[in-house]
mmCIF file of C-alpha atoms and ligand atoms in Angstrom:
data_model
loop_
_atom_site.group_PDB
_atom_site.id
_atom_site.type_symbol
_atom_site.label_atom_id
_atom_site.label_comp_id
_atom_site.label_asym_id
_atom_site.label_seq_id
_atom_site.Cartn_x
_atom_site.Cartn_y
_atom_site.Cartn_z
ATOM 1 C CA MET A 886 -142.599 77.567 70.087
ATOM 2 C CA PRO A 887 -144.743 80.571 72.155
ATOM 3 C CA GLU A 888 -147.220 79.403 75.044
ATOM 4 C CA GLY A 889 -150.972 79.935 73.913
ATOM 5 C CA ASP A 890 -150.768 82.572 76.300
ATOM 6 C CA THR A 891 -148.182 84.967 73.642
ATOM 7 C CA ILE A 892 -151.520 83.634 70.955
ATOM 8 C CA TYR A 893 -153.805 84.422 73.211
ATOM 9 C CA ARG A 894 -152.314 87.950 73.330
ATOM 10 C CA THR A 895 -151.692 88.386 69.257
ATOM 11 C CA ALA A 896 -155.006 87.387 69.068
ATOM 12 C CA ARG A 897 -156.150 89.929 71.354
ATOM 13 C CA THR A 898 -154.015 92.913 69.492
ATOM 14 C CA LEU A 899 -155.009 91.467 66.566
ATOM 15 C CA GLN A 900 -158.886 92.578 67.833
ATOM 16 C CA LYS A 901 -158.125 95.697 68.446
ATOM 17 C CA ALA A 902 -155.875 96.989 65.643
ATOM 18 C CA LEU A 903 -158.592 94.565 62.750
ATOM 19 C CA GLY A 904 -161.511 93.484 64.420
ATOM 20 C CA GLY A 905 -164.586 95.598 63.071
ATOM 21 C CA LYS A 906 -162.431 97.016 60.233
ATOM 22 C CA VAL A 907 -162.623 96.611 56.585
ATOM 23 C CA VAL A 908 -160.135 95.118 54.876
ATOM 24 C CA THR A 909 -158.110 97.862 52.424
ATOM 25 C CA ALA A 910 -155.639 96.146 51.019
ATOM 26 C CA PHE A 911 -154.693 92.116 51.107
ATOM 27 C CA GLU A 912 -150.952 90.512 50.179
ATOM 28 C CA THR A 913 -149.819 86.791 50.573
ATOM 29 C CA GLY A 914 -146.529 85.050 49.569
ATOM 30 C CA LEU A 915 -148.379 81.941 49.971
ATOM 31 C CA ALA A 916 -149.621 80.913 46.404
ATOM 32 C CA LYS A 917 -152.524 78.809 47.927
ATOM 33 C CA LEU A 918 -153.458 82.127 49.729
ATOM 34 C CA ALA A 919 -153.643 84.007 46.719
ATOM 35 C CA ALA A 920 -155.353 81.393 44.733
ATOM 36 C CA VAL A 921 -158.276 81.600 46.960
ATOM 37 C CA ASP A 922 -158.041 85.992 46.909
ATOM 38 C CA ASP A 923 -157.564 86.157 43.386
ATOM 39 C CA GLU A 924 -161.404 83.913 43.360
ATOM 40 C CA SER A 925 -163.213 85.142 46.324
ATOM 41 C CA ARG A 926 -161.041 88.788 47.449
ATOM 42 C CA VAL A 927 -160.729 89.416 50.795
ATOM 43 C CA VAL A 928 -160.063 92.672 50.039
ATOM 44 C CA GLY A 929 -164.182 94.356 50.973
ATOM 45 C CA ARG A 930 -165.098 92.412 54.230
ATOM 46 C CA THR A 931 -165.374 92.901 57.415
ATOM 47 C CA VAL A 932 -163.073 91.433 59.488
ATOM 48 C CA GLU A 933 -165.043 89.513 62.334
ATOM 49 C CA ARG A 934 -162.987 88.438 65.238
ATOM 50 C CA VAL A 935 -160.047 87.306 66.182
ATOM 51 C CA GLU A 936 -159.982 83.718 68.140
ATOM 52 C CA ALA A 937 -156.823 82.143 69.778
ATOM 53 C CA ARG A 938 -157.289 78.448 69.865
ATOM 54 C CA GLY A 939 -153.960 76.953 72.160
ATOM 55 C CA LYS A 940 -151.061 77.732 69.750
ATOM 56 C CA TRP A 941 -153.765 78.990 65.928
ATOM 57 C CA CYS A 942 -154.942 82.060 65.329
ATOM 58 C CA LEU A 943 -157.324 82.350 63.469
ATOM 59 C CA ILE A 944 -159.436 85.548 61.840
ATOM 60 C CA PHE A 945 -162.368 85.974 60.418
ATOM 61 C CA PHE A 946 -163.437 87.895 58.072
ATOM 62 C CA SER A 947 -167.290 88.987 57.143
ATOM 63 C CA GLY A 948 -168.776 86.579 54.621
ATOM 64 C CA ASP A 949 -167.812 82.969 55.753
ATOM 65 C CA LEU A 950 -163.663 83.579 54.985
ATOM 66 C CA ILE A 951 -161.305 82.090 58.428
ATOM 67 C CA LEU A 952 -157.740 82.904 58.188
ATOM 68 C CA VAL A 953 -156.143 80.309 60.221
ATOM 69 C CA THR A 954 -152.367 80.111 61.003
ATOM 70 C CA HIS A 955 -149.858 78.489 63.542
ATOM 71 C CA MET A 956 -146.770 80.110 64.778
ATOM 72 C CA LEU A 957 -144.686 77.679 65.044
ATOM 73 C CA MET A 958 -141.527 77.928 65.828
ATOM 74 C CA SER A 959 -140.872 80.765 64.055
ATOM 75 C CA GLY A 960 -143.778 82.501 62.967
ATOM 76 C CA SER A 961 -145.254 86.071 64.019
ATOM 77 C CA TRP A 962 -148.375 88.207 63.541
ATOM 78 C CA HIS A 963 -146.538 92.423 63.688
ATOM 79 C CA ILE A 964 -148.969 95.227 63.516
ATOM 80 C CA TYR A 965 -147.583 98.153 62.224
ATOM 81 C CA ARG A 966 -149.481 102.028 61.035
ATOM 82 C CA VAL A 967 -149.148 102.145 57.157
ATOM 83 C CA GLY A 968 -146.051 103.247 56.115
ATOM 84 C CA GLU A 969 -144.854 102.935 58.706
ATOM 85 C CA ARG A 970 -140.769 100.562 58.946
ATOM 86 C CA TRP A 971 -141.880 96.945 59.507
ATOM 87 C CA LYS A 972 -138.984 95.261 61.262
ATOM 88 C CA LEU A 973 -138.081 91.760 59.427
ATOM 89 C CA PRO A 974 -137.007 91.540 55.869
ATOM 90 C CA ARG A 975 -139.665 91.984 53.361
ATOM 91 C CA ARG A 976 -139.467 89.222 52.505
ATOM 92 C CA MET A 977 -139.865 87.119 55.466
ATOM 93 C CA MET A 978 -143.443 87.775 54.519
ATOM 94 C CA ARG A 979 -146.368 85.696 53.958
ATOM 95 C CA VAL A 980 -149.669 87.660 55.400
ATOM 96 C CA VAL A 981 -150.261 91.323 55.075
ATOM 97 C CA VAL A 982 -154.406 92.228 56.146
ATOM 98 C CA ARG A 983 -154.667 96.320 55.930
ATOM 99 C CA VAL A 984 -157.256 97.556 56.979
ATOM 100 C CA SER A 985 -159.006 101.396 57.682
ATOM 101 C CA GLU A 986 -161.038 102.931 59.908
ATOM 102 C CA ALA A 987 -165.013 102.459 59.858
ATOM 103 C CA SER A 988 -164.784 106.520 60.116
ATOM 104 C CA VAL A 989 -162.633 108.938 58.848
ATOM 105 C CA PHE A 990 -163.966 112.229 60.029
ATOM 106 C CA PRO A 991 -163.511 112.763 63.543
ATOM 107 C CA THR A 992 -166.610 112.480 65.053
ATOM 108 C CA HIS A 993 -165.672 115.190 67.776
ATOM 109 C CA ALA A 994 -164.904 118.024 67.599
ATOM 110 C CA ARG A 995 -161.223 119.099 68.611
ATOM 111 C CA LYS A 996 -158.961 119.135 65.933
ATOM 112 C CA ASP A 997 -155.346 120.307 67.033
ATOM 113 C CA ALA A 998 -152.486 118.448 64.853
ATOM 114 C CA HIS A 999 -151.809 115.700 67.821
ATOM 115 C CA GLU A 1000 -156.089 114.657 66.051
ATOM 116 C CA TRP A 1001 -154.627 114.910 62.968
ATOM 117 C CA ALA A 1002 -151.483 113.353 63.339
ATOM 118 C CA THR A 1003 -153.724 110.465 64.878
ATOM 119 C CA GLN A 1004 -155.962 110.831 62.160
ATOM 120 C CA SER A 1005 -154.498 109.798 59.448
ATOM 121 C CA TRP A 1006 -152.844 107.031 61.176
ATOM 122 C CA GLY A 1007 -156.285 105.997 60.386
ATOM 123 C CA GLU A 1008 -154.873 102.195 58.614
ATOM 124 C CA PHE A 1009 -153.042 99.594 60.261
ATOM 125 C CA GLU A 1010 -151.590 96.991 58.879
ATOM 126 C CA ALA A 1011 -151.125 93.698 60.297
ATOM 127 C CA VAL A 1012 -147.948 91.406 59.052
ATOM 128 C CA LEU A 1013 -147.532 87.278 59.708
ATOM 129 C CA PHE A 1014 -143.387 86.602 59.291
ATOM 130 C CA ASN A 1015 -142.368 83.182 58.191
ATOM 131 C CA ALA A 1016 -145.365 81.569 60.048
ATOM 132 C CA GLN A 1017 -145.199 78.086 57.705
ATOM 133 C CA VAL A 1018 -149.079 76.967 57.959
ATOM 134 C CA ALA A 1019 -151.514 79.508 57.041
ATOM 135 C CA GLU A 1020 -154.944 78.663 54.926
ATOM 136 C CA PHE A 1021 -157.822 79.997 54.503
ATOM 137 C CA HIS A 1022 -161.015 78.381 56.200
ATOM 138 C CA THR A 1023 -164.752 78.163 55.773
ATOM 139 C CA ALA A 1024 -166.717 77.114 58.897
ATOM 140 C CA ARG A 1025 -167.504 74.017 57.628
ATOM 141 C CA SER A 1026 -163.714 73.078 56.226
ATOM 142 C CA LEU A 1027 -162.290 74.450 59.384
ATOM 143 C CA GLU A 1028 -165.167 71.848 61.924
ATOM 144 C CA ARG A 1029 -163.839 68.928 59.324
ATOM 145 C CA SER A 1030 -159.622 69.879 59.187
ATOM 146 C CA SER A 1031 -158.045 66.854 60.132
ATOM 147 C CA GLN A 1032 -154.448 69.479 60.117
ATOM 148 C CA VAL A 1033 -156.124 72.056 62.620
ATOM 149 C CA PRO A 1034 -156.851 70.051 65.904
ATOM 150 C CA LYS A 1035 -160.648 69.280 67.224
ATOM 151 C CA LEU A 1036 -159.024 71.753 70.467
ATOM 152 C CA GLY A 1037 -159.873 70.443 74.055
ATOM 153 C CA LEU A 1038 -161.415 73.438 75.592
ATOM 154 C CA ASP A 1039 -159.348 77.114 75.888
ATOM 155 C CA VAL A 1040 -157.923 77.423 79.475
ATOM 156 C CA LEU A 1041 -158.092 80.885 77.914
ATOM 157 C CA SER A 1042 -161.618 80.899 77.301
ATOM 158 C CA GLU A 1043 -164.766 82.422 78.821
ATOM 159 C CA GLY A 1044 -166.472 79.760 78.838
ATOM 160 C CA PHE A 1045 -164.018 77.318 80.518
ATOM 161 C CA SER A 1046 -164.380 76.065 83.794
ATOM 162 C CA VAL A 1047 -162.570 73.798 86.551
ATOM 163 C CA GLU A 1048 -165.012 71.242 86.238
ATOM 164 C CA GLY A 1049 -165.187 71.015 82.517
ATOM 165 C CA GLY A 1050 -161.061 70.920 82.800
ATOM 166 C CA VAL A 1051 -161.197 68.543 85.011
ATOM 167 C CA ARG A 1052 -164.130 65.579 83.048
ATOM 168 C CA ALA A 1053 -161.168 66.878 80.142
ATOM 169 C CA LEU A 1054 -158.922 65.158 82.104
ATOM 170 C CA ARG A 1055 -160.866 62.267 83.431
ATOM 171 C CA GLU A 1056 -161.817 60.932 80.027
ATOM 172 C CA ARG A 1057 -158.667 60.802 79.054
ATOM 173 C CA ALA A 1058 -157.685 59.076 81.276
ATOM 174 C CA ALA A 1059 -160.157 56.735 80.268
ATOM 175 C CA SER A 1060 -159.416 56.194 76.876
ATOM 176 C CA HIS A 1061 -155.633 56.806 77.493
ATOM 177 C CA PRO A 1062 -155.147 55.197 80.703
ATOM 178 C CA GLU A 1063 -150.760 54.789 80.273
ATOM 179 C CA ASP A 1064 -150.386 58.203 79.342
ATOM 180 C CA GLU A 1065 -148.424 59.965 80.640
ATOM 181 C CA VAL A 1066 -149.836 63.286 82.272
ATOM 182 C CA GLY A 1067 -146.899 65.374 81.468
ATOM 183 C CA VAL A 1068 -147.674 64.913 77.821
ATOM 184 C CA VAL A 1069 -151.464 64.840 78.490
ATOM 185 C CA LEU A 1070 -151.101 68.959 80.072
ATOM 186 C CA LEU A 1071 -149.412 69.372 77.300
ATOM 187 C CA ASN A 1072 -152.703 68.400 74.602
ATOM 188 C CA GLN A 1073 -154.110 70.604 72.354
ATOM 189 C CA ARG A 1074 -157.086 67.933 71.989
ATOM 190 C CA VAL A 1075 -157.351 67.439 76.232
ATOM 191 C CA MET A 1076 -157.181 70.690 77.333
ATOM 192 C CA ALA A 1077 -156.467 73.831 75.217
ATOM 193 C CA GLY A 1078 -153.129 76.617 75.582
ATOM 194 C CA LEU A 1079 -150.639 75.029 77.804
ATOM 195 C CA GLY A 1080 -147.406 74.539 76.473
ATOM 196 C CA ASN A 1081 -143.715 73.385 77.805
ATOM 197 C CA VAL A 1082 -143.443 75.775 80.333
ATOM 198 C CA TYR A 1083 -146.284 75.686 81.925
ATOM 199 C CA LYS A 1084 -146.290 71.369 81.755
ATOM 200 C CA SER A 1085 -143.851 71.775 84.354
ATOM 201 C CA GLU A 1086 -145.009 74.634 86.374
ATOM 202 C CA VAL A 1087 -148.811 73.513 86.532
ATOM 203 C CA ALA A 1088 -147.435 69.881 87.784
ATOM 204 C CA PHE A 1089 -145.278 71.234 90.108
ATOM 205 C CA ALA A 1090 -148.258 73.604 91.723
ATOM 206 C CA ALA A 1091 -150.328 70.575 91.913
ATOM 207 C CA GLY A 1092 -147.764 68.624 93.579
ATOM 208 C CA VAL A 1093 -147.954 66.012 90.767
ATOM 209 C CA ASN A 1094 -144.671 64.412 89.403
ATOM 210 C CA PRO A 1095 -145.670 64.416 85.769
ATOM 211 C CA PHE A 1096 -144.543 60.925 84.406
ATOM 212 C CA ARG A 1097 -147.572 59.343 86.664
ATOM 213 C CA ALA A 1098 -149.496 57.326 84.804
ATOM 214 C CA MET A 1099 -153.420 58.577 83.937
ATOM 215 C CA ARG A 1100 -154.716 56.314 85.792
ATOM 216 C CA THR A 1101 -153.213 56.601 88.818
ATOM 217 C CA ILE A 1102 -153.667 60.525 89.666
ATOM 218 C CA THR A 1103 -156.167 61.534 92.085
ATOM 219 C CA GLU A 1104 -160.056 63.232 91.311
ATOM 220 C CA ARG A 1105 -158.198 66.422 93.801
ATOM 221 C CA GLU A 1106 -155.014 66.355 91.650
ATOM 222 C CA MET A 1107 -156.825 66.954 88.630
ATOM 223 C CA GLU A 1108 -158.583 69.843 90.158
ATOM 224 C CA ALA A 1109 -155.523 71.298 91.426
ATOM 225 C CA LEU A 1110 -153.823 70.750 88.350
ATOM 226 C CA VAL A 1111 -157.351 72.970 86.195
ATOM 227 C CA GLU A 1112 -156.665 75.551 88.862
ATOM 228 C CA ALA A 1113 -152.873 75.391 88.536
ATOM 229 C CA ALA A 1114 -153.521 75.860 85.236
ATOM 230 C CA ARG A 1115 -155.789 78.515 84.779
ATOM 231 C CA ARG A 1116 -154.516 80.297 87.365
ATOM 232 C CA TYR A 1117 -150.992 80.809 85.558
ATOM 233 C CA MET A 1118 -152.312 81.360 82.351
ATOM 234 C CA THR A 1119 -154.607 84.640 83.483
ATOM 235 C CA ALA A 1120 -152.192 85.961 85.647
ATOM 236 C CA ASN A 1121 -150.304 85.702 82.619
ATOM 237 C CA VAL A 1122 -152.126 87.064 80.284
ATOM 238 C CA VAL A 1123 -153.490 90.176 82.229
ATOM 239 C CA GLU A 1124 -150.394 91.204 82.973
ATOM 240 C CA GLY A 1125 -149.841 90.794 79.869
ATOM 241 C CA THR A 1126 -146.660 93.830 79.528
ATOM 242 C CA SER A 1127 -143.421 91.822 78.665
ATOM 243 C CA GLU A 1128 -143.265 87.720 77.120
ATOM 244 C CA GLN A 1129 -141.444 86.746 81.080
ATOM 245 C CA MET A 1130 -143.678 83.902 82.159
ATOM 246 C CA VAL A 1131 -144.511 84.535 85.981
ATOM 247 C CA THR A 1132 -145.425 81.244 88.604
ATOM 248 C CA TYR A 1133 -143.060 82.006 91.043
ATOM 249 C CA THR A 1134 -143.371 85.328 93.317
ATOM 250 C CA GLY A 1135 -141.712 84.268 96.477
ATOM 251 C CA PRO A 1136 -138.938 85.968 98.512
ATOM 252 C CA ARG A 1137 -136.044 87.181 96.211
ATOM 253 C CA ARG A 1138 -132.726 85.933 96.765
ATOM 254 C CA THR A 1139 -130.794 87.226 93.942
ATOM 255 C CA THR A 1140 -130.565 90.247 92.613
ATOM 256 C CA ARG A 1141 -133.201 92.482 90.652
ATOM 257 C CA ALA A 1142 -132.216 91.948 87.280
ATOM 258 C CA MET A 1143 -133.359 88.071 86.967
ATOM 259 C CA ASP A 1144 -133.527 85.415 84.587
ATOM 260 C CA HIS A 1145 -135.702 83.399 83.154
ATOM 261 C CA GLY A 1146 -135.638 80.857 85.998
ATOM 262 C CA ALA A 1147 -136.239 82.776 88.457
ATOM 263 C CA ARG A 1148 -139.081 83.488 87.710
ATOM 264 C CA LEU A 1149 -140.398 80.671 88.201
ATOM 265 C CA TRP A 1150 -140.588 77.065 90.467
ATOM 266 C CA VAL A 1151 -138.736 74.367 88.534
ATOM 267 C CA TYR A 1152 -138.898 74.713 84.731
ATOM 268 C CA ARG A 1153 -134.909 75.080 83.616
ATOM 269 C CA ARG A 1154 -133.862 74.787 86.911
ATOM 270 C CA GLN A 1155 -132.522 71.060 86.726
ATOM 271 C CA GLY A 1156 -129.594 71.047 89.958
ATOM 272 C CA GLN A 1157 -130.637 74.416 91.716
ATOM 273 C CA GLU A 1158 -132.654 73.556 95.161
ATOM 274 C CA CYS A 1159 -136.225 73.584 95.220
ATOM 275 C CA ARG A 1160 -137.906 76.913 96.633
ATOM 276 C CA ARG A 1161 -140.148 75.088 98.635
ATOM 277 C CA CYS A 1162 -138.614 71.727 99.679
ATOM 278 C CA GLY A 1163 -135.045 72.571 98.913
ATOM 279 C CA ALA A 1164 -134.350 68.810 96.911
ATOM 280 C CA ALA A 1165 -132.244 69.422 93.428
ATOM 281 C CA ILE A 1166 -134.321 69.718 90.395
ATOM 282 C CA LEU A 1167 -134.194 67.681 87.731
ATOM 283 C CA MET A 1168 -135.661 66.946 84.111
ATOM 284 C CA ARG A 1169 -136.226 64.299 81.971
ATOM 285 C CA LYS A 1170 -137.011 63.833 78.474
ATOM 286 C CA GLN A 1171 -140.861 63.474 77.979
ATOM 287 C CA GLY A 1172 -143.054 62.063 75.341
ATOM 288 C CA VAL A 1173 -142.925 61.147 71.512
ATOM 289 C CA GLN A 1174 -142.033 64.650 71.099
ATOM 290 C CA VAL A 1175 -139.349 64.839 73.887
ATOM 291 C CA ARG A 1176 -139.478 67.850 75.733
ATOM 292 C CA SER A 1177 -137.633 68.499 78.577
ATOM 293 C CA THR A 1178 -140.331 67.545 81.654
ATOM 294 C CA TYR A 1179 -138.780 69.477 84.954
ATOM 295 C CA TRP A 1180 -139.557 68.746 88.611
ATOM 296 C CA CYS A 1181 -138.861 67.941 92.194
ATOM 297 C CA PRO A 1182 -138.716 64.654 93.631
ATOM 298 C CA VAL A 1183 -139.966 65.269 96.840
ATOM 299 C CA CYS A 1184 -142.578 67.787 96.007
ATOM 300 C CA GLN A 1185 -143.545 65.574 93.306
ATOM 301 C CA PRO A 1186 -143.383 62.154 94.782
ATOM 302 C CA TRP A 1187 -143.629 58.846 92.362
ATOM 303 C CA VAL A 1188 -146.706 57.138 92.307
ATOM 304 C CA ALA A 1189 -147.162 53.581 90.486
ATOM 305 C CA GLY A 1190 -150.301 53.794 91.144
HETATM 306 ZN ZN1 ZN B 775 -139.649 70.238 96.019
#
């Protein structure tokens, strides 16, 4: 499943390509979306903004229409210039949103070949492939929807603060004291954005055993968890050029060609030496979703409370 920062990057790219532009064509293979489009046409609306909320990507059209998509395992949004060949077969297409530049004519004087070529590429299409969840909402139905979770404070949003994140964890500890912290870090209703890789990395950075109950987590540990979450997510969004996540940037003993685990502290490193203390990293499945959780038994000691 894509991590929150991947969805965030997707939303940012969609925002750049579609934001402020007018929809010139809308196409879908999904009956429910097509029915809504029949009733209240998407064509002619302006894309007001594109937003990531945890694992969800929301496209806001003018006139109170919101396209809500969940990426799940295999869903993805691609951006193409109109006429460009798609990288995935057409049968995997679920939605196409085509937009046109607001201004068709160049506002400046230079009219060399390159300029004209660029100009003729003024139309973009955003293509959603393979997503299993895609639906239209109004602001009101989105608010009421039980399927689209009411997300917690998004780790990557501008309004995010450490105090806000700590408050969310503290509230969860009060209402669900036996919840394991590794499960809570993945719970998008508490804090939105963290995926399974970051869950283990963040718990390691905070020195917190991911299987501890929330009632045993101190205020300082909550702060450390929230700070690490913010730091890792932000760093990986800013880097932006690669899908690879990086939390470990210490001296590298290996060659330049590195596998995924070589850039992380604990994730997928079970049996290998802890980069901090040398103990063997452990792995265990966790929660009702049986997600793999990695930790160092020395750096992240067990506390029964
Ligand atoms: Zn260790």
